[in-house]
PDB file of C-alpha atoms in Angstrom:
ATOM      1  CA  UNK Z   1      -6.298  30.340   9.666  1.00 94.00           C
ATOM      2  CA  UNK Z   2      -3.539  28.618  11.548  1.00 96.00           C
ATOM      3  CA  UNK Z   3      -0.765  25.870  10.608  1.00 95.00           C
ATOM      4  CA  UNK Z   4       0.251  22.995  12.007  1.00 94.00           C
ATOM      5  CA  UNK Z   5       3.428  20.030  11.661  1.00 93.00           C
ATOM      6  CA  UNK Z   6       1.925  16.747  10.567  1.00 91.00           C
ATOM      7  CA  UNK Z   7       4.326  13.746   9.167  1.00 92.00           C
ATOM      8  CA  UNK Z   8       2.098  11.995   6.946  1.00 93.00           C
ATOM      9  CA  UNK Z   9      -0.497  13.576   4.262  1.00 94.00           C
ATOM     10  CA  UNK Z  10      -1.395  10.136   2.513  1.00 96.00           C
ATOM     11  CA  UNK Z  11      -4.362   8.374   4.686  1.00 94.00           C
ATOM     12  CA  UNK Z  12      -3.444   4.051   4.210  1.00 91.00           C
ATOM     13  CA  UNK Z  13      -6.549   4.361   1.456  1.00 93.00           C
ATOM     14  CA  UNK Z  14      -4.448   7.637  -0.610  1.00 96.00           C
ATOM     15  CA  UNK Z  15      -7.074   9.776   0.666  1.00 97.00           C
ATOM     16  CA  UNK Z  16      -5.734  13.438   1.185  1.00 97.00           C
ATOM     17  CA  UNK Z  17      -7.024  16.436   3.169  1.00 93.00           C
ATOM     18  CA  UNK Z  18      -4.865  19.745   2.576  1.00 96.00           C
ATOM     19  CA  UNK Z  19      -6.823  21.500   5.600  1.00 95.00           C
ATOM     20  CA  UNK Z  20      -8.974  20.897   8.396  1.00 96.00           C
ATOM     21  CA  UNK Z  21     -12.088  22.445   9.372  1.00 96.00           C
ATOM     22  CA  UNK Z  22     -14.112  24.406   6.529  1.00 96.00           C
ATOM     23  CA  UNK Z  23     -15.864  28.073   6.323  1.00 96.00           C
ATOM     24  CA  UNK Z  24     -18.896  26.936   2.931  1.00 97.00           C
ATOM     25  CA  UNK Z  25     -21.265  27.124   6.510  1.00 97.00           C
ATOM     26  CA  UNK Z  26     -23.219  24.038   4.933  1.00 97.00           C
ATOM     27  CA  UNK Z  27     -25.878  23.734   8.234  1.00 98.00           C
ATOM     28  CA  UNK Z  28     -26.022  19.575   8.060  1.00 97.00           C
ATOM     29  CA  UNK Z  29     -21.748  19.000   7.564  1.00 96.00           C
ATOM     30  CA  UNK Z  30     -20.656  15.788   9.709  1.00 96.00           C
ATOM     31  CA  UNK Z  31     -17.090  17.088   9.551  1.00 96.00           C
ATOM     32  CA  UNK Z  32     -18.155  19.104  12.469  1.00 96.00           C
ATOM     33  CA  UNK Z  33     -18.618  15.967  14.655  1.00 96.00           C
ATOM     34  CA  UNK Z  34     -16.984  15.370  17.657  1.00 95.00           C
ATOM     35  CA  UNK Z  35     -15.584  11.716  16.521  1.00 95.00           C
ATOM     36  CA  UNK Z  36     -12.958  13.838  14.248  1.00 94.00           C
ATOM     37  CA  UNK Z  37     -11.567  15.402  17.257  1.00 94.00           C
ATOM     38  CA  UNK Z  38     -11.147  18.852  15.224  1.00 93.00           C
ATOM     39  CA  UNK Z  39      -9.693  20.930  18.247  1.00 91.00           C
ATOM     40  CA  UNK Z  40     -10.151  24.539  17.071  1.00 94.00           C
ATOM     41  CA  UNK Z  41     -12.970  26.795  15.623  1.00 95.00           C
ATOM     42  CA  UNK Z  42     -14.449  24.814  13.267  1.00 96.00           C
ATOM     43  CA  UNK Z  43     -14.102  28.014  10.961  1.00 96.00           C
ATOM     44  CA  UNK Z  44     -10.383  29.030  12.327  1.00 97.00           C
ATOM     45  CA  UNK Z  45      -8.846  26.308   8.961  1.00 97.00           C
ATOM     46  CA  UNK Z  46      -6.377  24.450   9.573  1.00 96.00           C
ATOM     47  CA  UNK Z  47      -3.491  24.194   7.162  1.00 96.00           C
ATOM     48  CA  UNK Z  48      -0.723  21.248   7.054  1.00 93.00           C
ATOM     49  CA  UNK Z  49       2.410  22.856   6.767  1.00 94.00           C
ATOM     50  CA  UNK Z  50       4.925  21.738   4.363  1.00 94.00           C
ATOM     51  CA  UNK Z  51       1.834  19.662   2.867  1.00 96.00           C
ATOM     52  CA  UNK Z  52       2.817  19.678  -0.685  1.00 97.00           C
ATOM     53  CA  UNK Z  53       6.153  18.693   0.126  1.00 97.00           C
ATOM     54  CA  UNK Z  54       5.214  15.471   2.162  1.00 97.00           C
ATOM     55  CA  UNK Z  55       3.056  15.269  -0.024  1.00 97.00           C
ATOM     56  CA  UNK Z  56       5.831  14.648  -2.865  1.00 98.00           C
ATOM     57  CA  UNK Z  57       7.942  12.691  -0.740  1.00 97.00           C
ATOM     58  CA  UNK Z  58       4.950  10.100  -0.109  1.00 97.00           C
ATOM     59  CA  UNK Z  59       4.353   9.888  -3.813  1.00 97.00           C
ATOM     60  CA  UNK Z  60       7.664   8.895  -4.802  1.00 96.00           C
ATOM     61  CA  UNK Z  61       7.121   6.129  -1.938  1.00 94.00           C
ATOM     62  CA  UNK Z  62       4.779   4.945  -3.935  1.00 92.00           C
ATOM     63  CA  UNK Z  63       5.635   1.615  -5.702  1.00 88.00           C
ATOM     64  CA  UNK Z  64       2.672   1.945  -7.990  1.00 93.00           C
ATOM     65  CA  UNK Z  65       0.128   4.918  -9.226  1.00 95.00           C
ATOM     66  CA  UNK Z  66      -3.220   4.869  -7.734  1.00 97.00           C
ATOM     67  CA  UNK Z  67      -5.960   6.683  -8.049  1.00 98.00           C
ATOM     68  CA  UNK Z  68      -5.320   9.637  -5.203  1.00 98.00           C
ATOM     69  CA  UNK Z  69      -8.615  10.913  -3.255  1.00 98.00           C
ATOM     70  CA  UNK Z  70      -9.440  14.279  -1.554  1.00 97.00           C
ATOM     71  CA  UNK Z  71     -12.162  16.355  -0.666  1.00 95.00           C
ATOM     72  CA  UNK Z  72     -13.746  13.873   2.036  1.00 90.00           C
ATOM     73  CA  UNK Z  73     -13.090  16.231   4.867  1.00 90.00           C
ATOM     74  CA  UNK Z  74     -12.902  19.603   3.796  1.00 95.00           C
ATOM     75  CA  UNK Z  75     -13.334  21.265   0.485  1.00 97.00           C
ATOM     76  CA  UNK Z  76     -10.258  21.266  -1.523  1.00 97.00           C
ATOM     77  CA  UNK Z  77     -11.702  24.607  -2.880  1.00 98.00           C
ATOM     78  CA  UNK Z  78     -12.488  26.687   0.369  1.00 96.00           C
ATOM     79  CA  UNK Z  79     -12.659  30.359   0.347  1.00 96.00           C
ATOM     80  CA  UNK Z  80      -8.607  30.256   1.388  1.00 96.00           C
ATOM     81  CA  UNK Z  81      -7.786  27.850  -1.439  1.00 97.00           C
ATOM     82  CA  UNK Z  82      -7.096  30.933  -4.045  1.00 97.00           C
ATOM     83  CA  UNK Z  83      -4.428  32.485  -2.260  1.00 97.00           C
ATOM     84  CA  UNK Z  84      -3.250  29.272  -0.783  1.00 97.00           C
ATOM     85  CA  UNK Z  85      -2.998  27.392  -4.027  1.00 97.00           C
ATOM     86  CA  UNK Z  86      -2.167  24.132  -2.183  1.00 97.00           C
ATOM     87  CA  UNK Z  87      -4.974  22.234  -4.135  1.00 98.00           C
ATOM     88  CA  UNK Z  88      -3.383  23.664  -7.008  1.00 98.00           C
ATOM     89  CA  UNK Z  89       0.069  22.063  -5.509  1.00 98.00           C
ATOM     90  CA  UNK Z  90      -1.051  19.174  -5.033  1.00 98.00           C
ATOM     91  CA  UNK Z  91      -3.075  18.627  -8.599  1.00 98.00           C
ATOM     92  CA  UNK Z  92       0.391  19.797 -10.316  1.00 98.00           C
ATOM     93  CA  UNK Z  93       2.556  16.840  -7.819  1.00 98.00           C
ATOM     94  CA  UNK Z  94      -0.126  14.286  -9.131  1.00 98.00           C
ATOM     95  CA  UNK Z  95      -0.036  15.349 -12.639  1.00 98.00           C
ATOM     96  CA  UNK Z  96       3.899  14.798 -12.623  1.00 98.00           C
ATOM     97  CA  UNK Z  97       3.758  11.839 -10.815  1.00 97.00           C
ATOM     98  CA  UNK Z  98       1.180  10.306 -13.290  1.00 97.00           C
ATOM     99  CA  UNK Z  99      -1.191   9.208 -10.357  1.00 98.00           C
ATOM    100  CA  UNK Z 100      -4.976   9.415 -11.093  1.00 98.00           C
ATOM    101  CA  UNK Z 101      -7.207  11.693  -8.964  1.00 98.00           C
ATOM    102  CA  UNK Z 102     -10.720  11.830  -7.261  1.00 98.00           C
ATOM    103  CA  UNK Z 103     -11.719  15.128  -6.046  1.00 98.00           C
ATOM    104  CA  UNK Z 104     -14.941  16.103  -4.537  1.00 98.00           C
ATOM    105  CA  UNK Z 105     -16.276  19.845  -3.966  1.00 98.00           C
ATOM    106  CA  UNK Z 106     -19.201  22.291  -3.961  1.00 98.00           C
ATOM    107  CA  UNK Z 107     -16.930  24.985  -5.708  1.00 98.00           C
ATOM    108  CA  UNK Z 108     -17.089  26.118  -9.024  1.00 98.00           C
ATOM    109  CA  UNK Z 109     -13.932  27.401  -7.867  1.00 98.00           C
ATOM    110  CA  UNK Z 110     -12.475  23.983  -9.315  1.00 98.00           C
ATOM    111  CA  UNK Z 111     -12.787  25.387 -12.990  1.00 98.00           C
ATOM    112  CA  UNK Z 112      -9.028  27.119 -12.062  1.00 98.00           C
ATOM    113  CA  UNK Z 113      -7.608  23.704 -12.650  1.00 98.00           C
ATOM    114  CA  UNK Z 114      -9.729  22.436 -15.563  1.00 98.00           C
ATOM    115  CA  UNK Z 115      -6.723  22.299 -17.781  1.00 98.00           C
ATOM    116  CA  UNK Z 116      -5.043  20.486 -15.129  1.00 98.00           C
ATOM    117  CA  UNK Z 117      -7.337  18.601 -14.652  1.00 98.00           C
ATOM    118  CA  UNK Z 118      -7.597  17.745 -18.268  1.00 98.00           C
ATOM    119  CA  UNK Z 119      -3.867  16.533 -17.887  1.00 98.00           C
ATOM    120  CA  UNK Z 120      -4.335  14.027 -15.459  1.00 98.00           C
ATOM    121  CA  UNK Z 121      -6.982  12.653 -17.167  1.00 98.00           C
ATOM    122  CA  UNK Z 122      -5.406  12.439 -20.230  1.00 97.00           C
ATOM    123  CA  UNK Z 123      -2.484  10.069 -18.712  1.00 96.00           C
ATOM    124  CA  UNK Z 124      -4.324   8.412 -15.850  1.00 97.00           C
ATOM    125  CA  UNK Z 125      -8.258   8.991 -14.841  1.00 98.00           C
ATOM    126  CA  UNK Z 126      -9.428  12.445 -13.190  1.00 98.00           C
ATOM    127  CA  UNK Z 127     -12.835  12.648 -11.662  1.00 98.00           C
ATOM    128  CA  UNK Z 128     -14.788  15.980 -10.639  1.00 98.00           C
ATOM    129  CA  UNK Z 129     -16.955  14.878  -7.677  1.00 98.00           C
ATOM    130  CA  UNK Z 130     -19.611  17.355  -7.336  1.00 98.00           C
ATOM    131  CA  UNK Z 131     -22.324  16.908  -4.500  1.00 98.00           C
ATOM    132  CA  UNK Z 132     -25.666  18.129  -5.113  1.00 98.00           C
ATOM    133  CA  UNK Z 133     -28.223  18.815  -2.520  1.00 98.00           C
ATOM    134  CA  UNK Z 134     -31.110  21.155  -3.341  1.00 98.00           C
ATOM    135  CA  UNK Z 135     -32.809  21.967  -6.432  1.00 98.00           C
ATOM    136  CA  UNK Z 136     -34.687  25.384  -4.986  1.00 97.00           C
ATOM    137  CA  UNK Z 137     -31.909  27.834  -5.515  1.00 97.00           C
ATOM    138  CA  UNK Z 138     -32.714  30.028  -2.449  1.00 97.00           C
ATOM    139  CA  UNK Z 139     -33.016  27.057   0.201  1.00 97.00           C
ATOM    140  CA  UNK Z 140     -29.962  26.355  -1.484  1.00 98.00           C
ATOM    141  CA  UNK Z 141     -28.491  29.552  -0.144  1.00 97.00           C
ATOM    142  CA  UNK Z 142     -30.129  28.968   3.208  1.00 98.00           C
ATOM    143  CA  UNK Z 143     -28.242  25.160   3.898  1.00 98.00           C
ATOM    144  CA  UNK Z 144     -25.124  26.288   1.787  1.00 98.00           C
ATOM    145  CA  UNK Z 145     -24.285  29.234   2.601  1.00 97.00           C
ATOM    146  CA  UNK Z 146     -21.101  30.844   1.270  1.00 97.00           C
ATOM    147  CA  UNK Z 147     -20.278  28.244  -1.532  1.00 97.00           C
ATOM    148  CA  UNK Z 148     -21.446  27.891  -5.211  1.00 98.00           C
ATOM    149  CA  UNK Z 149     -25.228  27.509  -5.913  1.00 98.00           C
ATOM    150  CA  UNK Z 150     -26.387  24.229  -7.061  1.00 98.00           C
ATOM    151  CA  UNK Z 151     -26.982  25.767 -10.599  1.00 98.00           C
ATOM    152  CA  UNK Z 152     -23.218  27.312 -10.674  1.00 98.00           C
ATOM    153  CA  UNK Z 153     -22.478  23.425  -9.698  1.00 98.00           C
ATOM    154  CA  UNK Z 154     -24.416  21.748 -12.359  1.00 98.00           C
ATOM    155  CA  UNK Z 155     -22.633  24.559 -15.067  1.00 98.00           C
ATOM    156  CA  UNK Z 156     -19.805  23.614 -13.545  1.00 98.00           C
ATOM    157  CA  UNK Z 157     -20.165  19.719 -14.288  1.00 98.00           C
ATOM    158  CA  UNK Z 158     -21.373  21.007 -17.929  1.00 98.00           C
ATOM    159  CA  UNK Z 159     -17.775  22.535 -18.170  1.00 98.00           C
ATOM    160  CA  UNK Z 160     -16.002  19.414 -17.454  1.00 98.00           C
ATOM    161  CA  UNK Z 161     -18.386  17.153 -19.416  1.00 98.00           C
ATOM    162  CA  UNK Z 162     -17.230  19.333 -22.389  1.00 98.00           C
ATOM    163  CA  UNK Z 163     -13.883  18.840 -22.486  1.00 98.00           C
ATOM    164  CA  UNK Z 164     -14.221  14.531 -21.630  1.00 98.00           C
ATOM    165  CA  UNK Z 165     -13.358  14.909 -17.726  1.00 98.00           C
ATOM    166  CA  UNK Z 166     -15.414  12.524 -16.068  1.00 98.00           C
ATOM    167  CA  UNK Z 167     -17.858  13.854 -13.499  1.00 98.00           C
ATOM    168  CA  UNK Z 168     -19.534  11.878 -10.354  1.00 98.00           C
ATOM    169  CA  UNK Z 169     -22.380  13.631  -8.102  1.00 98.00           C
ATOM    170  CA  UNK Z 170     -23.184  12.533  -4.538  1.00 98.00           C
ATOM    171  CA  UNK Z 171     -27.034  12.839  -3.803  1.00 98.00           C
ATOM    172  CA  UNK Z 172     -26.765  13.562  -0.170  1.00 96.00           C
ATOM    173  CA  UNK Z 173     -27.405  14.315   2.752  1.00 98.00           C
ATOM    174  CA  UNK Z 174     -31.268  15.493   1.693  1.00 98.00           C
ATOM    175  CA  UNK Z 175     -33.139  16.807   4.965  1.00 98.00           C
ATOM    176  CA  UNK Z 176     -36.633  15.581   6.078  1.00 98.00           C
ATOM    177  CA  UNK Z 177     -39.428  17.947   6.069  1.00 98.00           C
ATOM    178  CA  UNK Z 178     -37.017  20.348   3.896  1.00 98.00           C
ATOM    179  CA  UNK Z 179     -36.028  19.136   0.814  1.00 98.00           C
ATOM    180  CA  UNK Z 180     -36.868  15.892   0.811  1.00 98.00           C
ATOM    181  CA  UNK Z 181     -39.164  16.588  -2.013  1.00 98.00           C
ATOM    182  CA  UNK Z 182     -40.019  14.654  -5.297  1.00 98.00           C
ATOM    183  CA  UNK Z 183     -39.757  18.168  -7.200  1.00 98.00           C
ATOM    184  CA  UNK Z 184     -36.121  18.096  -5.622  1.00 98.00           C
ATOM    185  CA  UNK Z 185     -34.982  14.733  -6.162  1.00 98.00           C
ATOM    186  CA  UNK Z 186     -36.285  14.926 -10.218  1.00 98.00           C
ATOM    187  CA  UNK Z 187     -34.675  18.802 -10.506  1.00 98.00           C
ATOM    188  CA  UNK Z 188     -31.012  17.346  -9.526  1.00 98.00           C
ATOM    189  CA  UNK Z 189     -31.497  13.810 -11.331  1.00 98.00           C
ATOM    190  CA  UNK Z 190     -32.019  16.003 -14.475  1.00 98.00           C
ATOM    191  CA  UNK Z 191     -29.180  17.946 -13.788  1.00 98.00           C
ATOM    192  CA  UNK Z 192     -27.094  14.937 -13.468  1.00 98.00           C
ATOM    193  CA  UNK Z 193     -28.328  13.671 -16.994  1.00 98.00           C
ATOM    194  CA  UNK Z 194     -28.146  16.753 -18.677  1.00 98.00           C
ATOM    195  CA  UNK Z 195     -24.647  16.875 -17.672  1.00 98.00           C
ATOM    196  CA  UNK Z 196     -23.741  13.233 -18.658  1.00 98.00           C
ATOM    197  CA  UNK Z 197     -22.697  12.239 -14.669  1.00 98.00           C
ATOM    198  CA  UNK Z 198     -20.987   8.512 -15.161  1.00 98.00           C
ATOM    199  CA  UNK Z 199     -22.218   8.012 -11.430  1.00 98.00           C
ATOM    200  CA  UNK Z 200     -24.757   9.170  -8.371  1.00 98.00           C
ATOM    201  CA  UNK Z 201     -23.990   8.208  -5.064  1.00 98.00           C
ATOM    202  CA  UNK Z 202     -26.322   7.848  -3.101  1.00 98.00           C
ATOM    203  CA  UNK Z 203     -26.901   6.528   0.741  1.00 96.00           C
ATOM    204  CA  UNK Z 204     -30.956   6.648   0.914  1.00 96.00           C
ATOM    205  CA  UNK Z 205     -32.475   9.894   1.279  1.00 98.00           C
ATOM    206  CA  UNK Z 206     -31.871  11.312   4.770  1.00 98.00           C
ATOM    207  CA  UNK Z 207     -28.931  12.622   6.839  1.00 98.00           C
ATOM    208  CA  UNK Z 208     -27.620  11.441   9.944  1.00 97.00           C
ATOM    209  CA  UNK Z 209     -26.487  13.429  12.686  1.00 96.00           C
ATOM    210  CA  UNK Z 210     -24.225  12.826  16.250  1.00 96.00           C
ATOM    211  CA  UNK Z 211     -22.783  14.847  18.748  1.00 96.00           C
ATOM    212  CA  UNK Z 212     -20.803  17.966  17.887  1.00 95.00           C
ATOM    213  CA  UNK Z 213     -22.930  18.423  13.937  1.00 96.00           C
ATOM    214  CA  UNK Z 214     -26.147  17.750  15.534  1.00 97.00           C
ATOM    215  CA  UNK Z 215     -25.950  20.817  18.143  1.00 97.00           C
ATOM    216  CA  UNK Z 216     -24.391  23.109  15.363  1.00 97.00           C
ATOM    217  CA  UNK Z 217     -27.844  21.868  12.692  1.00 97.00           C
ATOM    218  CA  UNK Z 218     -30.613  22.295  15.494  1.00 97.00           C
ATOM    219  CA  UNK Z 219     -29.077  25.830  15.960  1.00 97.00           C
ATOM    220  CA  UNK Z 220     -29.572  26.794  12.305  1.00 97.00           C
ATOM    221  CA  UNK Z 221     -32.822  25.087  12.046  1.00 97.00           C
ATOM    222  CA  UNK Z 222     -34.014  26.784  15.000  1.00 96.00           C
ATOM    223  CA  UNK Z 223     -32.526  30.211  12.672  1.00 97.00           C
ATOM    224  CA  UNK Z 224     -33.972  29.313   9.520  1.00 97.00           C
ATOM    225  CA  UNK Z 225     -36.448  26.786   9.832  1.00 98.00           C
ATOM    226  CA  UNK Z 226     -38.716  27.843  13.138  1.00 97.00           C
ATOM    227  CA  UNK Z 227     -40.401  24.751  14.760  1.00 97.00           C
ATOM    228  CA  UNK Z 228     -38.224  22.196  12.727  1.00 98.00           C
ATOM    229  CA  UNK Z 229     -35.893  21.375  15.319  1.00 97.00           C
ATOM    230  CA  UNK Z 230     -38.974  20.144  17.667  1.00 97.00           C
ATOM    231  CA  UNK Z 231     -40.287  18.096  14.439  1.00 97.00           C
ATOM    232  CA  UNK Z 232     -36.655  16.472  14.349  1.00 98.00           C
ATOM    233  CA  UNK Z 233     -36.472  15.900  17.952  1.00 97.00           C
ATOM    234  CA  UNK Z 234     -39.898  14.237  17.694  1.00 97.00           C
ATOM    235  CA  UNK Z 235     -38.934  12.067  14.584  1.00 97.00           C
ATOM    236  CA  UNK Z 236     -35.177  11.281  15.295  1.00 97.00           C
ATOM    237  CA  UNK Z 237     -34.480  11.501  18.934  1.00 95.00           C
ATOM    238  CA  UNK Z 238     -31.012  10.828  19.002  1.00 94.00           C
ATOM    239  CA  UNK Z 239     -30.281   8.670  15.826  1.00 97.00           C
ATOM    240  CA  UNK Z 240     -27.358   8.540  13.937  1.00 97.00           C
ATOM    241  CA  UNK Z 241     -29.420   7.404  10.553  1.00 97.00           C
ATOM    242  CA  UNK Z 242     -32.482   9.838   9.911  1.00 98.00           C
ATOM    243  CA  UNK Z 243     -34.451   8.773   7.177  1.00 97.00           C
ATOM    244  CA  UNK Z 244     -36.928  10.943   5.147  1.00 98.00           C
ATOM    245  CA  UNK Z 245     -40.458   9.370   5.024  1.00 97.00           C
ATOM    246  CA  UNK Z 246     -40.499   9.662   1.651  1.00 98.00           C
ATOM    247  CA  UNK Z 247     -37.541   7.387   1.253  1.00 98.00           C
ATOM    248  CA  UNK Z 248     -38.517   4.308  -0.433  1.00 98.00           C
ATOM    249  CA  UNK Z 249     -40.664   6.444  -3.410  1.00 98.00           C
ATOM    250  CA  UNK Z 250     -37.277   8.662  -3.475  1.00 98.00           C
ATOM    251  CA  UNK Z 251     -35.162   5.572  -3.458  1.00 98.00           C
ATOM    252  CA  UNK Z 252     -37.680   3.964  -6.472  1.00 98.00           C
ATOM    253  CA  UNK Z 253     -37.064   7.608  -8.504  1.00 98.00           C
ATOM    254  CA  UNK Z 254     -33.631   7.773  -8.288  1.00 98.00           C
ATOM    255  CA  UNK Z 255     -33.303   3.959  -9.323  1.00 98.00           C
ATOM    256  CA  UNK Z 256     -35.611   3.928 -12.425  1.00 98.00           C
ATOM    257  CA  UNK Z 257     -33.896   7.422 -13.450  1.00 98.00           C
ATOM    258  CA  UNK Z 258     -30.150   6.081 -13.319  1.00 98.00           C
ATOM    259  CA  UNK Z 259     -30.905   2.572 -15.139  1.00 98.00           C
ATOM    260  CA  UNK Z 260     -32.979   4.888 -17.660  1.00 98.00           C
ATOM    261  CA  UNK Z 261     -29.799   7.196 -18.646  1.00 98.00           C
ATOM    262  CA  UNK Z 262     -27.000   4.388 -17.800  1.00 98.00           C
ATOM    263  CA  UNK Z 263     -25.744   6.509 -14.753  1.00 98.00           C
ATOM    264  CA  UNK Z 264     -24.166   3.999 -11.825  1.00 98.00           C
ATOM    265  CA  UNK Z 265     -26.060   4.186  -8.988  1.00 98.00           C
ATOM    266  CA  UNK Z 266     -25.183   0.910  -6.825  1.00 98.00           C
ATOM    267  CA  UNK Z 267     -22.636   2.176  -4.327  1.00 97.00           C
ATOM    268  CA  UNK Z 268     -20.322  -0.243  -4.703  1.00 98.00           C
ATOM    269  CA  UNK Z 269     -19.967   0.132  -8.497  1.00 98.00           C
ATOM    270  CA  UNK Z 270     -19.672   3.875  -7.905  1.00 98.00           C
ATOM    271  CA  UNK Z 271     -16.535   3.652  -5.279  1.00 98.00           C
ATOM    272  CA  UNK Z 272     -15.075   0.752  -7.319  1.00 97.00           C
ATOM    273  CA  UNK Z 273     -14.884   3.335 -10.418  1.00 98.00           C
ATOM    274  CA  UNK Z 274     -13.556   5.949  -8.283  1.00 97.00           C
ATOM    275  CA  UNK Z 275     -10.656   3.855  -6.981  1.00 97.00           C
ATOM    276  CA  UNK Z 276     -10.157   1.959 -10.428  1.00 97.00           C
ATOM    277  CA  UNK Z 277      -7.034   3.565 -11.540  1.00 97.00           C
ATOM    278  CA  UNK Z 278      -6.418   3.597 -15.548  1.00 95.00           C
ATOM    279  CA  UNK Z 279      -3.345   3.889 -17.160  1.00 91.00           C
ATOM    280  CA  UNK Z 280      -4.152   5.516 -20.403  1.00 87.00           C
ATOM    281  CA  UNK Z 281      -0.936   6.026 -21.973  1.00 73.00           C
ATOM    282  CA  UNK Z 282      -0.603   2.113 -21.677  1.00 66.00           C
ATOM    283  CA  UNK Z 283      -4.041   2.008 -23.731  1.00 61.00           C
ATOM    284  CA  UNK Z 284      -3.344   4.213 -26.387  1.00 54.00           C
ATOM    285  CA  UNK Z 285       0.738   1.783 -27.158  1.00 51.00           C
ATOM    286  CA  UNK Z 286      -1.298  -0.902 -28.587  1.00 50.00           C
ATOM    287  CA  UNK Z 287      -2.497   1.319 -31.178  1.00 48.00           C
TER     288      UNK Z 287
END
């Protein structure tokens, strides 16, 4: 772990990244990509310093609340984030400040702040963005490495679902030859309705891969998965966009299932939600 002075926190769409670089291991993560120009050891995180309090100071900027959105780049709930507590800092700033919040993770570790959580979404609009992969618990562990388990993920939605928090899963990336898998695809979709998801985001069933991710996957394929590189190399080549072949009776699955249960599954519905902010307080007056 090392810090490092930034000026800003706030992206120009209020998305927000506490840290850089991650240490959940996930073999497929684009973060690792060269395009981000992430100048340390991927693992060695990267902390803002004096986050929380730009942080603050870009809030009150603010001439409106909006919906606030982190978790795009790196976890909000890495193994640091405990100790750290600047997730925590940050969830407490937008509670005060009566903004609304979108925050995506693989950690159960997010049930700290359920009450928090609770808060916001009592004023404004919270939602837990949880993404789901893989089905098989141990090739879970294999792709995943050192975060939650996709069934400590789907208990973890169940948590949230209880006490009215609304809950979003993104359906991706799902590897070719690995889990690409209708057993796979149904075993998360069921998750998702058991737990009452209000969306599934979803970009087709595939990953894509470019330089700096794709050197770091082909490594752990070649570790965990021997002969799988060569199938990629065969399929892919160099493509960004890799595509299961099973993608279009995937795709038809994962349609019929989220029109069946009233789950939004068009992408552009499922971002619109996320940056609709809602001002509840404002709701409940006229009664």
């Amino acid at each position: 772990m090392h810090y490092k002075e930034y000026k800003t926190i706030l992206s120009a769409k209020n998305g927000l990244n506490l840290f850089r670089g991650c240490t959940h291991g996930c073999i497929y993560c684009d973060s690792r990509s060269d395009c981000y120009q992430i100048n340390h050891p991927f693992e060695d995180i990267e902390v803002k310093a004096n986050a929380l309090e730009i942080f603050e100071h870009e809030l009150q900027r603010r001439r409106k609340p909006c919906m606030i959105g982190t978790g795009a780049m790196t976890d909000p709930y890495i193994q640091l984030e405990p100790r750290l507590k600047m997730t925590r800092g940050a969830l407490e700033l937008i509670d005060k400040y009566e903004f609304g919040v979108a925050i995506q993770t693989k950690s159960a570790r997010i049930l700290r702040d359920l009450e928090l959580l609770t808060s916001i979404n009592q004023k404004t609009k919270a939602v837990v963005e949880m993404t789901l992969t893989t089905y098989d618990e141990e090739i879970c562990k294999i792709l995943e490495p050192y975060v939650s388990t996709t069934k400590e993920r789907y208990e973890t939605l169940l948590r949230f679902k209880e006490v009215g928090v609304p809950t979003l899963v993104w359906l991706s990336p799902i590897l070719p030859f690995i889990n690409d898998s209708e057993e796979n695809i149904r075993g998360i979709l069921d998750y998702c309705v058991q737990a009452g998801v209000k969306g599934i985001l979803c970009f087709g069933f595939g990953v894509t891969m470019r330089s700096g991710n794709r050197e770091y996957f082909y490594d752990q394929l070649d570790k965990h998965f021997p002969g799988m590189k060569k199938k990629y190399q065969f399929a892919f080549g160099d493509n960004y966009v890799c595509n299961s072949p099973n993608n279009d009776r995937l795709m038809s699955i994962f349609i019929e299932t989220c029109q069946k249960h009233n789950i939004l599954w068009r992408t552009e519905e499922v971002f619109g939600y996320l940056h609709e902010f809602e001002d509840k307080r404002e709701q409940l007056s006229l009664f």
